[in-house]
mmCIF file with all atom_site columns, C-alpha atoms in Angstrom:
data_model
loop_
_atom_site.group_PDB
_atom_site.id
_atom_site.type_symbol
_atom_site.label_atom_id
_atom_site.label_alt_id
_atom_site.label_comp_id
_atom_site.label_asym_id
_atom_site.label_entity_id
_atom_site.label_seq_id
_atom_site.pdbx_PDB_ins_code
_atom_site.Cartn_x
_atom_site.Cartn_y
_atom_site.Cartn_z
_atom_site.occupancy
_atom_site.B_iso_or_equiv
_atom_site.pdbx_formal_charge
_atom_site.auth_seq_id
_atom_site.auth_comp_id
_atom_site.auth_asym_id
_atom_site.auth_atom_id
_atom_site.pdbx_PDB_model_num
ATOM 1   C CA . MET B 1 1   ? -69.066  67.081 8.244   1.00 45.00 ? 522 MET B CA 1
ATOM 2   C CA . SER B 1 2   ? -70.263  64.239 9.552   1.00 52.00 ? 523 SER B CA 1
ATOM 3   C CA . ILE B 1 3   ? -73.041  63.546 12.395  1.00 69.00 ? 524 ILE B CA 1
ATOM 4   C CA . GLY B 1 4   ? -73.682  61.642 15.215  1.00 89.00 ? 525 GLY B CA 1
ATOM 5   C CA . ILE B 1 5   ? -76.739  59.454 16.050  1.00 95.00 ? 526 ILE B CA 1
ATOM 6   C CA . ALA B 1 6   ? -77.759  59.165 19.978  1.00 95.00 ? 527 ALA B CA 1
ATOM 7   C CA . ALA B 1 7   ? -80.644  56.546 21.198  1.00 96.00 ? 528 ALA B CA 1
ATOM 8   C CA . GLN B 1 8   ? -81.792  56.595 24.644  1.00 95.00 ? 529 GLN B CA 1
ATOM 9   C CA . ASN B 1 9   ? -84.286  53.532 25.865  1.00 96.00 ? 530 ASN B CA 1
ATOM 10  C CA . LEU B 1 10  ? -85.676  53.344 21.818  1.00 96.00 ? 531 LEU B CA 1
ATOM 11  C CA . THR B 1 11  ? -88.111  50.280 22.498  1.00 96.00 ? 532 THR B CA 1
ATOM 12  C CA . LYS B 1 12  ? -90.382  48.817 18.683  1.00 96.00 ? 533 LYS B CA 1
ATOM 13  C CA . VAL B 1 13  ? -92.863  47.275 19.227  1.00 96.00 ? 534 VAL B CA 1
ATOM 14  C CA . TYR B 1 14  ? -95.370  45.196 16.583  1.00 92.00 ? 535 TYR B CA 1
ATOM 15  C CA . ARG B 1 15  ? -98.323  44.218 17.252  1.00 88.00 ? 536 ARG B CA 1
ATOM 16  C CA . ARG B 1 16  ? -99.948  40.732 15.605  1.00 83.00 ? 537 ARG B CA 1
ATOM 17  C CA . GLY B 1 17  ? -103.371 40.508 16.162  1.00 83.00 ? 538 GLY B CA 1
ATOM 18  C CA . THR B 1 18  ? -103.658 40.011 20.147  1.00 85.00 ? 539 THR B CA 1
ATOM 19  C CA . GLU B 1 19  ? -99.842  39.272 20.221  1.00 88.00 ? 540 GLU B CA 1
ATOM 20  C CA . GLU B 1 20  ? -97.229  41.656 20.675  1.00 89.00 ? 541 GLU B CA 1
ATOM 21  C CA . VAL B 1 21  ? -93.361  40.858 19.537  1.00 90.00 ? 542 VAL B CA 1
ATOM 22  C CA . LEU B 1 22  ? -90.918  43.374 21.168  1.00 93.00 ? 543 LEU B CA 1
ATOM 23  C CA . ALA B 1 23  ? -88.864  43.613 18.513  1.00 95.00 ? 544 ALA B CA 1
ATOM 24  C CA . VAL B 1 24  ? -85.800  46.393 20.080  1.00 96.00 ? 545 VAL B CA 1
ATOM 25  C CA . HIS B 1 25  ? -86.319  46.008 23.918  1.00 96.00 ? 546 HIS B CA 1
ATOM 26  C CA . ASN B 1 26  ? -84.443  49.883 25.978  1.00 96.00 ? 547 ASN B CA 1
ATOM 27  C CA . VAL B 1 27  ? -82.254  50.860 23.120  1.00 96.00 ? 548 VAL B CA 1
ATOM 28  C CA . SER B 1 28  ? -79.589  53.074 24.327  1.00 96.00 ? 549 SER B CA 1
ATOM 29  C CA . LEU B 1 29  ? -76.213  54.127 22.517  1.00 95.00 ? 550 LEU B CA 1
ATOM 30  C CA . GLU B 1 30  ? -73.955  57.182 20.395  1.00 95.00 ? 551 GLU B CA 1
ATOM 31  C CA . ILE B 1 31  ? -73.243  56.930 16.679  1.00 95.00 ? 552 ILE B CA 1
ATOM 32  C CA . LYS B 1 32  ? -70.145  59.627 16.670  1.00 94.00 ? 553 LYS B CA 1
ATOM 33  C CA . ALA B 1 33  ? -70.010  61.271 13.791  1.00 94.00 ? 554 ALA B CA 1
ATOM 34  C CA . GLY B 1 34  ? -67.325  59.473 10.958  1.00 94.00 ? 555 GLY B CA 1
ATOM 35  C CA . GLU B 1 35  ? -67.316  55.910 13.339  1.00 96.00 ? 556 GLU B CA 1
ATOM 36  C CA . TYR B 1 36  ? -68.338  52.191 11.937  1.00 97.00 ? 557 TYR B CA 1
ATOM 37  C CA . ALA B 1 37  ? -70.596  50.968 14.160  1.00 97.00 ? 558 ALA B CA 1
ATOM 38  C CA . ALA B 1 38  ? -71.073  47.025 13.412  1.00 97.00 ? 559 ALA B CA 1
ATOM 39  C CA . PHE B 1 39  ? -74.314  45.456 14.793  1.00 97.00 ? 560 PHE B CA 1
ATOM 40  C CA . ILE B 1 40  ? -74.296  41.493 14.828  1.00 96.00 ? 561 ILE B CA 1
ATOM 41  C CA . GLY B 1 41  ? -76.856  38.521 15.914  1.00 95.00 ? 562 GLY B CA 1
ATOM 42  C CA . PRO B 1 42  ? -78.491  36.720 15.992  1.00 93.00 ? 563 PRO B CA 1
ATOM 43  C CA . SER B 1 43  ? -81.127  36.979 13.463  1.00 91.00 ? 564 SER B CA 1
ATOM 44  C CA . GLY B 1 44  ? -84.404  38.152 15.003  1.00 91.00 ? 565 GLY B CA 1
ATOM 45  C CA . SER B 1 45  ? -82.368  39.755 17.552  1.00 94.00 ? 566 SER B CA 1
ATOM 46  C CA . GLY B 1 46  ? -83.866  43.096 16.410  1.00 94.00 ? 567 GLY B CA 1
ATOM 47  C CA . LYS B 1 47  ? -81.055  44.167 14.665  1.00 95.00 ? 568 LYS B CA 1
ATOM 48  C CA . THR B 1 48  ? -83.228  45.449 10.884  1.00 94.00 ? 569 THR B CA 1
ATOM 49  C CA . THR B 1 49  ? -85.612  46.996 13.360  1.00 96.00 ? 570 THR B CA 1
ATOM 50  C CA . LEU B 1 50  ? -83.348  49.266 15.323  1.00 96.00 ? 571 LEU B CA 1
ATOM 51  C CA . ILE B 1 51  ? -81.202  50.335 12.267  1.00 96.00 ? 572 ILE B CA 1
ATOM 52  C CA . ASN B 1 52  ? -84.219  51.257 10.237  1.00 95.00 ? 573 ASN B CA 1
ATOM 53  C CA . ILE B 1 53  ? -85.517  53.451 12.980  1.00 96.00 ? 574 ILE B CA 1
ATOM 54  C CA . LEU B 1 54  ? -82.148  54.747 13.280  1.00 96.00 ? 575 LEU B CA 1
ATOM 55  C CA . GLY B 1 55  ? -81.880  55.649 9.516   1.00 95.00 ? 576 GLY B CA 1
ATOM 56  C CA . CYS B 1 56  ? -85.388  57.203 10.407  1.00 94.00 ? 577 CYS B CA 1
ATOM 57  C CA . LEU B 1 57  ? -86.762  54.175 8.570   1.00 94.00 ? 578 LEU B CA 1
ATOM 58  C CA . ASP B 1 58  ? -89.205  53.311 10.793  1.00 94.00 ? 579 ASP B CA 1
ATOM 59  C CA . ASN B 1 59  ? -90.442  54.858 13.996  1.00 92.00 ? 580 ASN B CA 1
ATOM 60  C CA . PRO B 1 60  ? -90.112  53.572 18.079  1.00 94.00 ? 581 PRO B CA 1
ATOM 61  C CA . THR B 1 61  ? -92.916  53.018 19.737  1.00 94.00 ? 582 THR B CA 1
ATOM 62  C CA . SER B 1 62  ? -91.067  54.561 22.988  1.00 93.00 ? 583 SER B CA 1
ATOM 63  C CA . GLY B 1 63  ? -87.997  56.138 23.876  1.00 95.00 ? 584 GLY B CA 1
ATOM 64  C CA . SER B 1 64  ? -86.136  59.204 21.768  1.00 94.00 ? 585 SER B CA 1
ATOM 65  C CA . LEU B 1 65  ? -83.400  59.015 18.829  1.00 95.00 ? 586 LEU B CA 1
ATOM 66  C CA . THR B 1 66  ? -81.769  62.690 17.896  1.00 93.00 ? 587 THR B CA 1
ATOM 67  C CA . ILE B 1 67  ? -79.337  63.886 14.875  1.00 92.00 ? 588 ILE B CA 1
ATOM 68  C CA . ALA B 1 68  ? -77.041  66.304 16.018  1.00 86.00 ? 589 ALA B CA 1
ATOM 69  C CA . GLY B 1 69  ? -79.396  68.113 18.335  1.00 84.00 ? 590 GLY B CA 1
ATOM 70  C CA . ARG B 1 70  ? -81.287  67.830 16.965  1.00 87.00 ? 591 ARG B CA 1
ATOM 71  C CA . THR B 1 71  ? -84.711  65.010 18.485  1.00 90.00 ? 592 THR B CA 1
ATOM 72  C CA . ILE B 1 72  ? -86.628  63.250 15.928  1.00 92.00 ? 593 ILE B CA 1
ATOM 73  C CA . PHE B 1 73  ? -88.599  60.959 17.804  1.00 92.00 ? 594 PHE B CA 1
ATOM 74  C CA . GLY B 1 74  ? -89.129  61.851 21.384  1.00 86.00 ? 595 GLY B CA 1
ATOM 75  C CA . GLN B 1 75  ? -92.012  62.245 24.540  1.00 64.00 ? 596 GLN B CA 1
ATOM 76  C CA . LYS B 1 76  ? -91.941  66.017 24.032  1.00 64.00 ? 597 LYS B CA 1
ATOM 77  C CA . LYS B 1 77  ? -90.442  66.786 20.157  1.00 61.00 ? 598 LYS B CA 1
ATOM 78  C CA . ALA B 1 78  ? -90.898  65.011 17.072  1.00 74.00 ? 599 ALA B CA 1
ATOM 79  C CA . VAL B 1 79  ? -90.557  65.932 13.191  1.00 81.00 ? 600 VAL B CA 1
ATOM 80  C CA . SER B 1 80  ? -93.462  66.207 10.853  1.00 85.00 ? 601 SER B CA 1
ATOM 81  C CA . GLU B 1 81  ? -93.363  62.719 8.383   1.00 86.00 ? 602 GLU B CA 1
ATOM 82  C CA . ARG B 1 82  ? -93.218  66.252 5.887   1.00 88.00 ? 603 ARG B CA 1
ATOM 83  C CA . GLU B 1 83  ? -89.255  66.638 7.616   1.00 89.00 ? 604 GLU B CA 1
ATOM 84  C CA . LEU B 1 84  ? -88.759  62.947 8.531   1.00 89.00 ? 605 LEU B CA 1
ATOM 85  C CA . THR B 1 85  ? -88.270  62.595 4.224   1.00 88.00 ? 606 THR B CA 1
ATOM 86  C CA . LYS B 1 86  ? -86.008  66.202 4.525   1.00 89.00 ? 607 LYS B CA 1
ATOM 87  C CA . VAL B 1 87  ? -84.181  63.568 6.812   1.00 90.00 ? 608 VAL B CA 1
ATOM 88  C CA . ARG B 1 88  ? -84.140  60.744 4.770   1.00 91.00 ? 609 ARG B CA 1
ATOM 89  C CA . ARG B 1 89  ? -82.827  62.508 1.337   1.00 88.00 ? 610 ARG B CA 1
ATOM 90  C CA . GLU B 1 90  ? -81.220  64.863 3.202   1.00 88.00 ? 611 GLU B CA 1
ATOM 91  C CA . LEU B 1 91  ? -78.101  63.486 5.754   1.00 92.00 ? 612 LEU B CA 1
ATOM 92  C CA . PHE B 1 92  ? -79.160  58.878 5.292   1.00 94.00 ? 613 PHE B CA 1
ATOM 93  C CA . GLY B 1 93  ? -77.882  56.461 2.231   1.00 94.00 ? 614 GLY B CA 1
ATOM 94  C CA . TYR B 1 94  ? -78.788  53.339 2.766   1.00 95.00 ? 615 TYR B CA 1
ATOM 95  C CA . ILE B 1 95  ? -77.837  50.291 0.997   1.00 94.00 ? 616 ILE B CA 1
ATOM 96  C CA . PHE B 1 96  ? -79.209  46.518 1.427   1.00 90.00 ? 617 PHE B CA 1
ATOM 97  C CA . GLN B 1 97  ? -78.720  42.994 1.026   1.00 86.00 ? 618 GLN B CA 1
ATOM 98  C CA . LYS B 1 98  ? -80.993  43.136 -2.641  1.00 89.00 ? 619 LYS B CA 1
ATOM 99  C CA . PHE B 1 99  ? -79.677  45.676 -4.871  1.00 92.00 ? 620 PHE B CA 1
ATOM 100 C CA . TYR B 1 100 ? -82.692  46.711 -6.801  1.00 93.00 ? 621 TYR B CA 1
ATOM 101 C CA . LEU B 1 101 ? -81.009  47.841 -9.204  1.00 96.00 ? 622 LEU B CA 1
ATOM 102 C CA . ILE B 1 102 ? -84.270  48.621 -11.940 1.00 96.00 ? 623 ILE B CA 1
ATOM 103 C CA . PRO B 1 103 ? -83.441  45.578 -14.681 1.00 97.00 ? 624 PRO B CA 1
ATOM 104 C CA . THR B 1 104 ? -84.383  48.685 -17.154 1.00 97.00 ? 625 THR B CA 1
ATOM 105 C CA . LEU B 1 105 ? -82.358  50.715 -16.347 1.00 97.00 ? 626 LEU B CA 1
ATOM 106 C CA . ASN B 1 106 ? -78.682  50.950 -17.443 1.00 97.00 ? 627 ASN B CA 1
ATOM 107 C CA . VAL B 1 107 ? -75.624  51.789 -14.117 1.00 97.00 ? 628 VAL B CA 1
ATOM 108 C CA . LEU B 1 108 ? -75.730  55.778 -15.006 1.00 97.00 ? 629 LEU B CA 1
ATOM 109 C CA . GLU B 1 109 ? -79.740  55.919 -14.994 1.00 96.00 ? 630 GLU B CA 1
ATOM 110 C CA . ASN B 1 110 ? -79.967  53.302 -11.551 1.00 96.00 ? 631 ASN B CA 1
ATOM 111 C CA . VAL B 1 111 ? -77.551  55.766 -9.381  1.00 96.00 ? 632 VAL B CA 1
ATOM 112 C CA . LEU B 1 112 ? -80.140  58.698 -10.891 1.00 95.00 ? 633 LEU B CA 1
ATOM 113 C CA . LEU B 1 113 ? -82.877  57.452 -9.736  1.00 93.00 ? 634 LEU B CA 1
ATOM 114 C CA . PRO B 1 114 ? -83.042  59.071 -6.259  1.00 90.00 ? 635 PRO B CA 1
ATOM 115 C CA . CYS B 1 115 ? -82.366  62.019 -8.104  1.00 87.00 ? 636 CYS B CA 1
ATOM 116 C CA . THR B 1 116 ? -85.476  61.862 -9.656  1.00 83.00 ? 637 THR B CA 1
ATOM 117 C CA . PHE B 1 117 ? -87.350  64.059 -7.219  1.00 76.00 ? 638 PHE B CA 1
ATOM 118 C CA . PHE B 1 118 ? -84.896  66.087 -5.385  1.00 74.00 ? 639 PHE B CA 1
ATOM 119 C CA . ARG B 1 119 ? -81.784  66.596 -8.526  1.00 68.00 ? 640 ARG B CA 1
ATOM 120 C CA . LYS B 1 120 ? -79.223  68.854 -7.041  1.00 73.00 ? 641 LYS B CA 1
ATOM 121 C CA . GLU B 1 121 ? -76.575  70.765 -9.749  1.00 75.00 ? 642 GLU B CA 1
ATOM 122 C CA . ASP B 1 122 ? -74.233  69.057 -11.110 1.00 86.00 ? 643 ASP B CA 1
ATOM 123 C CA . ALA B 1 123 ? -76.109  65.260 -9.877  1.00 91.00 ? 644 ALA B CA 1
ATOM 124 C CA . ASP B 1 124 ? -74.957  63.782 -13.520 1.00 91.00 ? 645 ASP B CA 1
ATOM 125 C CA . GLY B 1 125 ? -70.853  64.237 -13.153 1.00 94.00 ? 646 GLY B CA 1
ATOM 126 C CA . TYR B 1 126 ? -71.128  63.946 -9.798  1.00 94.00 ? 647 TYR B CA 1
ATOM 127 C CA . ALA B 1 127 ? -72.871  60.337 -10.482 1.00 95.00 ? 648 ALA B CA 1
ATOM 128 C CA . VAL B 1 128 ? -70.368  59.618 -12.592 1.00 95.00 ? 649 VAL B CA 1
ATOM 129 C CA . GLU B 1 129 ? -67.460  60.912 -10.185 1.00 94.00 ? 650 GLU B CA 1
ATOM 130 C CA . LEU B 1 130 ? -68.963  58.496 -8.320  1.00 94.00 ? 651 LEU B CA 1
ATOM 131 C CA . LEU B 1 131 ? -68.956  55.224 -10.251 1.00 95.00 ? 652 LEU B CA 1
ATOM 132 C CA . GLN B 1 132 ? -64.860  56.059 -10.493 1.00 94.00 ? 653 GLN B CA 1
ATOM 133 C CA . SER B 1 133 ? -63.931  55.893 -7.161  1.00 91.00 ? 654 SER B CA 1
ATOM 134 C CA . LEU B 1 134 ? -65.815  52.476 -7.279  1.00 92.00 ? 655 LEU B CA 1
ATOM 135 C CA . GLY B 1 135 ? -63.927  50.965 -10.322 1.00 91.00 ? 656 GLY B CA 1
ATOM 136 C CA . MET B 1 136 ? -67.258  51.547 -12.521 1.00 94.00 ? 657 MET B CA 1
ATOM 137 C CA . GLU B 1 137 ? -66.317  54.352 -14.894 1.00 93.00 ? 658 GLU B CA 1
ATOM 138 C CA . LYS B 1 138 ? -66.776  51.759 -17.917 1.00 94.00 ? 659 LYS B CA 1
ATOM 139 C CA . ARG B 1 139 ? -70.030  50.469 -16.852 1.00 95.00 ? 660 ARG B CA 1
ATOM 140 C CA . LEU B 1 140 ? -71.934  53.415 -16.722 1.00 96.00 ? 661 LEU B CA 1
ATOM 141 C CA . ASN B 1 141 ? -74.402  52.034 -20.047 1.00 97.00 ? 662 ASN B CA 1
ATOM 142 C CA . HIS B 1 142 ? -74.452  48.134 -19.056 1.00 97.00 ? 663 HIS B CA 1
ATOM 143 C CA . LEU B 1 143 ? -78.364  47.008 -17.409 1.00 98.00 ? 664 LEU B CA 1
ATOM 144 C CA . PRO B 1 144 ? -77.629  45.166 -14.421 1.00 96.00 ? 665 PRO B CA 1
ATOM 145 C CA . GLY B 1 145 ? -77.795  41.514 -16.367 1.00 96.00 ? 666 GLY B CA 1
ATOM 146 C CA . GLN B 1 146 ? -74.784  42.644 -17.754 1.00 97.00 ? 667 GLN B CA 1
ATOM 147 C CA . LEU B 1 147 ? -72.940  42.981 -14.412 1.00 96.00 ? 668 LEU B CA 1
ATOM 148 C CA . SER B 1 148 ? -72.051  40.218 -11.339 1.00 93.00 ? 669 SER B CA 1
ATOM 149 C CA . GLY B 1 149 ? -72.761  40.281 -8.121  1.00 93.00 ? 670 GLY B CA 1
ATOM 150 C CA . GLY B 1 150 ? -70.669  43.056 -6.686  1.00 93.00 ? 671 GLY B CA 1
ATOM 151 C CA . GLU B 1 151 ? -71.199  45.323 -9.220  1.00 94.00 ? 672 GLU B CA 1
ATOM 152 C CA . MET B 1 152 ? -74.200  45.304 -9.357  1.00 95.00 ? 673 MET B CA 1
ATOM 153 C CA . GLN B 1 153 ? -73.797  46.431 -5.055  1.00 93.00 ? 674 GLN B CA 1
ATOM 154 C CA . ARG B 1 154 ? -71.034  49.009 -6.036  1.00 94.00 ? 675 ARG B CA 1
ATOM 155 C CA . VAL B 1 155 ? -74.039  50.330 -8.290  1.00 96.00 ? 676 VAL B CA 1
ATOM 156 C CA . ALA B 1 156 ? -76.382  50.962 -5.170  1.00 95.00 ? 677 ALA B CA 1
ATOM 157 C CA . ILE B 1 157 ? -72.684  52.027 -2.897  1.00 94.00 ? 678 ILE B CA 1
ATOM 158 C CA . ALA B 1 158 ? -72.716  55.017 -6.138  1.00 95.00 ? 679 ALA B CA 1
ATOM 159 C CA . ARG B 1 159 ? -77.029  55.271 -5.304  1.00 95.00 ? 680 ARG B CA 1
ATOM 160 C CA . SER B 1 160 ? -77.082  55.791 -1.918  1.00 95.00 ? 681 SER B CA 1
ATOM 161 C CA . LEU B 1 161 ? -74.946  58.033 -1.836  1.00 94.00 ? 682 LEU B CA 1
ATOM 162 C CA . ILE B 1 162 ? -76.270  60.563 -4.889  1.00 94.00 ? 683 ILE B CA 1
ATOM 163 C CA . ASN B 1 163 ? -77.684  63.025 -2.080  1.00 91.00 ? 684 ASN B CA 1
ATOM 164 C CA . ARG B 1 164 ? -73.914  63.575 -0.626  1.00 92.00 ? 685 ARG B CA 1
ATOM 165 C CA . PRO B 1 165 ? -75.184  61.669 3.177   1.00 92.00 ? 686 PRO B CA 1
ATOM 166 C CA . GLN B 1 166 ? -73.173  62.255 5.793   1.00 93.00 ? 687 GLN B CA 1
ATOM 167 C CA . ILE B 1 167 ? -75.030  58.888 7.161   1.00 95.00 ? 688 ILE B CA 1
ATOM 168 C CA . LEU B 1 168 ? -74.191  54.946 5.378   1.00 96.00 ? 689 LEU B CA 1
ATOM 169 C CA . LEU B 1 169 ? -76.452  52.601 6.747   1.00 96.00 ? 690 LEU B CA 1
ATOM 170 C CA . ALA B 1 170 ? -76.194  49.607 6.060   1.00 95.00 ? 691 ALA B CA 1
ATOM 171 C CA . ASP B 1 171 ? -78.266  46.391 6.062   1.00 94.00 ? 692 ASP B CA 1
ATOM 172 C CA . GLU B 1 172 ? -76.285  43.059 5.351   1.00 92.00 ? 693 GLU B CA 1
ATOM 173 C CA . PRO B 1 173 ? -74.522  44.009 2.096   1.00 91.00 ? 694 PRO B CA 1
ATOM 174 C CA . THR B 1 174 ? -72.363  40.823 1.407   1.00 90.00 ? 695 THR B CA 1
ATOM 175 C CA . GLY B 1 175 ? -75.479  38.872 2.254   1.00 88.00 ? 696 GLY B CA 1
ATOM 176 C CA . ASN B 1 176 ? -75.482  38.039 -1.909  1.00 86.00 ? 697 ASN B CA 1
ATOM 177 C CA . LEU B 1 177 ? -72.647  37.832 -2.324  1.00 89.00 ? 698 LEU B CA 1
ATOM 178 C CA . ASP B 1 178 ? -69.473  35.056 -2.786  1.00 89.00 ? 699 ASP B CA 1
ATOM 179 C CA . SER B 1 179 ? -66.212  36.671 -0.152  1.00 89.00 ? 700 SER B CA 1
ATOM 180 C CA . ALA B 1 180 ? -64.846  37.650 -2.678  1.00 88.00 ? 701 ALA B CA 1
ATOM 181 C CA . ARG B 1 181 ? -67.168  39.875 -3.665  1.00 88.00 ? 702 ARG B CA 1
ATOM 182 C CA . SER B 1 182 ? -67.675  40.679 0.089   1.00 90.00 ? 703 SER B CA 1
ATOM 183 C CA . HIS B 1 183 ? -64.613  41.301 0.703   1.00 91.00 ? 704 HIS B CA 1
ATOM 184 C CA . GLU B 1 184 ? -64.199  44.158 -2.210  1.00 90.00 ? 705 GLU B CA 1
ATOM 185 C CA . ILE B 1 185 ? -67.033  45.826 -0.706  1.00 90.00 ? 706 ILE B CA 1
ATOM 186 C CA . SER B 1 186 ? -65.627  45.592 2.391   1.00 93.00 ? 707 SER B CA 1
ATOM 187 C CA . GLU B 1 187 ? -63.280  47.550 1.512   1.00 93.00 ? 708 GLU B CA 1
ATOM 188 C CA . VAL B 1 188 ? -65.294  49.539 -0.146  1.00 92.00 ? 709 VAL B CA 1
ATOM 189 C CA . LEU B 1 189 ? -66.482  50.532 3.206   1.00 94.00 ? 710 LEU B CA 1
ATOM 190 C CA . GLN B 1 190 ? -63.558  51.369 4.363   1.00 94.00 ? 711 GLN B CA 1
ATOM 191 C CA . GLU B 1 191 ? -62.588  53.762 1.978   1.00 93.00 ? 712 GLU B CA 1
ATOM 192 C CA . LEU B 1 192 ? -65.581  55.590 2.315   1.00 92.00 ? 713 LEU B CA 1
ATOM 193 C CA . ASN B 1 193 ? -64.751  55.516 6.119   1.00 94.00 ? 714 ASN B CA 1
ATOM 194 C CA . GLN B 1 194 ? -61.422  56.382 6.621   1.00 94.00 ? 715 GLN B CA 1
ATOM 195 C CA . ARG B 1 195 ? -61.100  58.947 3.859   1.00 91.00 ? 716 ARG B CA 1
ATOM 196 C CA . ASP B 1 196 ? -63.906  61.056 3.329   1.00 90.00 ? 717 ASP B CA 1
ATOM 197 C CA . GLY B 1 197 ? -64.938  60.715 7.298   1.00 91.00 ? 718 GLY B CA 1
ATOM 198 C CA . LEU B 1 198 ? -68.613  59.361 5.602   1.00 94.00 ? 719 LEU B CA 1
ATOM 199 C CA . THR B 1 199 ? -70.144  58.334 8.918   1.00 96.00 ? 720 THR B CA 1
ATOM 200 C CA . ILE B 1 200 ? -71.069  53.779 8.236   1.00 96.00 ? 721 ILE B CA 1
ATOM 201 C CA . ILE B 1 201 ? -73.341  51.379 10.469  1.00 97.00 ? 722 ILE B CA 1
ATOM 202 C CA . LEU B 1 202 ? -73.061  48.795 9.863   1.00 95.00 ? 723 LEU B CA 1
ATOM 203 C CA . VAL B 1 203 ? -76.170  45.341 10.352  1.00 96.00 ? 724 VAL B CA 1
ATOM 204 C CA . THR B 1 204 ? -74.580  41.593 8.920   1.00 95.00 ? 725 THR B CA 1
ATOM 205 C CA . HIS B 1 205 ? -73.828  38.143 9.814   1.00 92.00 ? 726 HIS B CA 1
ATOM 206 C CA . ASN B 1 206 ? -70.131  38.687 8.501   1.00 92.00 ? 727 ASN B CA 1
ATOM 207 C CA . PRO B 1 207 ? -67.613  38.503 11.550  1.00 91.00 ? 728 PRO B CA 1
ATOM 208 C CA . GLU B 1 208 ? -64.686  39.713 9.037   1.00 92.00 ? 729 GLU B CA 1
ATOM 209 C CA . LEU B 1 209 ? -66.970  42.092 7.993   1.00 94.00 ? 730 LEU B CA 1
ATOM 210 C CA . ALA B 1 210 ? -68.181  42.874 11.032  1.00 95.00 ? 731 ALA B CA 1
ATOM 211 C CA . LYS B 1 211 ? -64.129  42.982 12.738  1.00 95.00 ? 732 LYS B CA 1
ATOM 212 C CA . THR B 1 212 ? -63.295  45.618 10.205  1.00 95.00 ? 733 THR B CA 1
ATOM 213 C CA . ALA B 1 213 ? -65.560  48.344 12.229  1.00 96.00 ? 734 ALA B CA 1
ATOM 214 C CA . HIS B 1 214 ? -64.271  50.450 15.275  1.00 95.00 ? 735 HIS B CA 1
ATOM 215 C CA . ARG B 1 215 ? -66.391  49.454 16.708  1.00 96.00 ? 736 ARG B CA 1
ATOM 216 C CA . ILE B 1 216 ? -69.479  46.103 17.140  1.00 97.00 ? 737 ILE B CA 1
ATOM 217 C CA . VAL B 1 217 ? -72.159  46.280 18.952  1.00 97.00 ? 738 VAL B CA 1
ATOM 218 C CA . GLU B 1 218 ? -74.388  42.750 19.900  1.00 96.00 ? 739 GLU B CA 1
ATOM 219 C CA . LEU B 1 219 ? -77.451  42.677 19.631  1.00 96.00 ? 740 LEU B CA 1
ATOM 220 C CA . ARG B 1 220 ? -80.062  39.726 21.134  1.00 95.00 ? 741 ARG B CA 1
ATOM 221 C CA . ASP B 1 221 ? -83.320  39.700 22.027  1.00 94.00 ? 742 ASP B CA 1
ATOM 222 C CA . GLY B 1 222 ? -84.144  42.745 20.828  1.00 95.00 ? 743 GLY B CA 1
ATOM 223 C CA . LYS B 1 223 ? -80.864  43.821 23.850  1.00 95.00 ? 744 LYS B CA 1
ATOM 224 C CA . ILE B 1 224 ? -77.524  45.343 24.034  1.00 95.00 ? 745 ILE B CA 1
ATOM 225 C CA . THR B 1 225 ? -75.454  41.911 25.070  1.00 94.00 ? 746 THR B CA 1
ATOM 226 C CA . ALA B 1 226 ? -71.768  43.227 24.605  1.00 86.00 ? 747 ALA B CA 1
#
């Protein structure tokens, strides 16, 4: 079953010398289990900072974050760094604008990379199954340099799913792709949400991709404006 997220008054302040940059300002929202939400807004609006906090990749300066009823960040309760690592590994899958594939590893090896230190039963078989579901069954032994941009992003998606996450975070997953490849990835994300019930939180500048989500959340100057 997918897991929901609740954020309350999240704020993130970055300090550069004596200067303070308010990246996220007093944001409260809920992402329901199985929801597909898209965060949009101009560059510097706080989208990536917010998704990083929701995905436990960054700590808020203040505010609270609850996942499946468990407080991850908050004034009274907060998990340890060791527990955070477990939360990231077991609950989340991450897709980024850059593919971050290892050029000397083939497709199958890249997908299995997150299993290096934590290998689940039948990871190899599941990796092949994921790649087949993404139309990459004929590319298992290819190196990243032999793939198109869309194919590389499909490998990155398979890698993000190898630990069977319940929440998928995608930060500009089509940012490096042309319109045709962007459409391919859009269809993949919709299918993962509709077929598998995967909770998806997306950051994008692509209005067509954003429209495929259940809900669009607009940010500006670190605040939710719509």
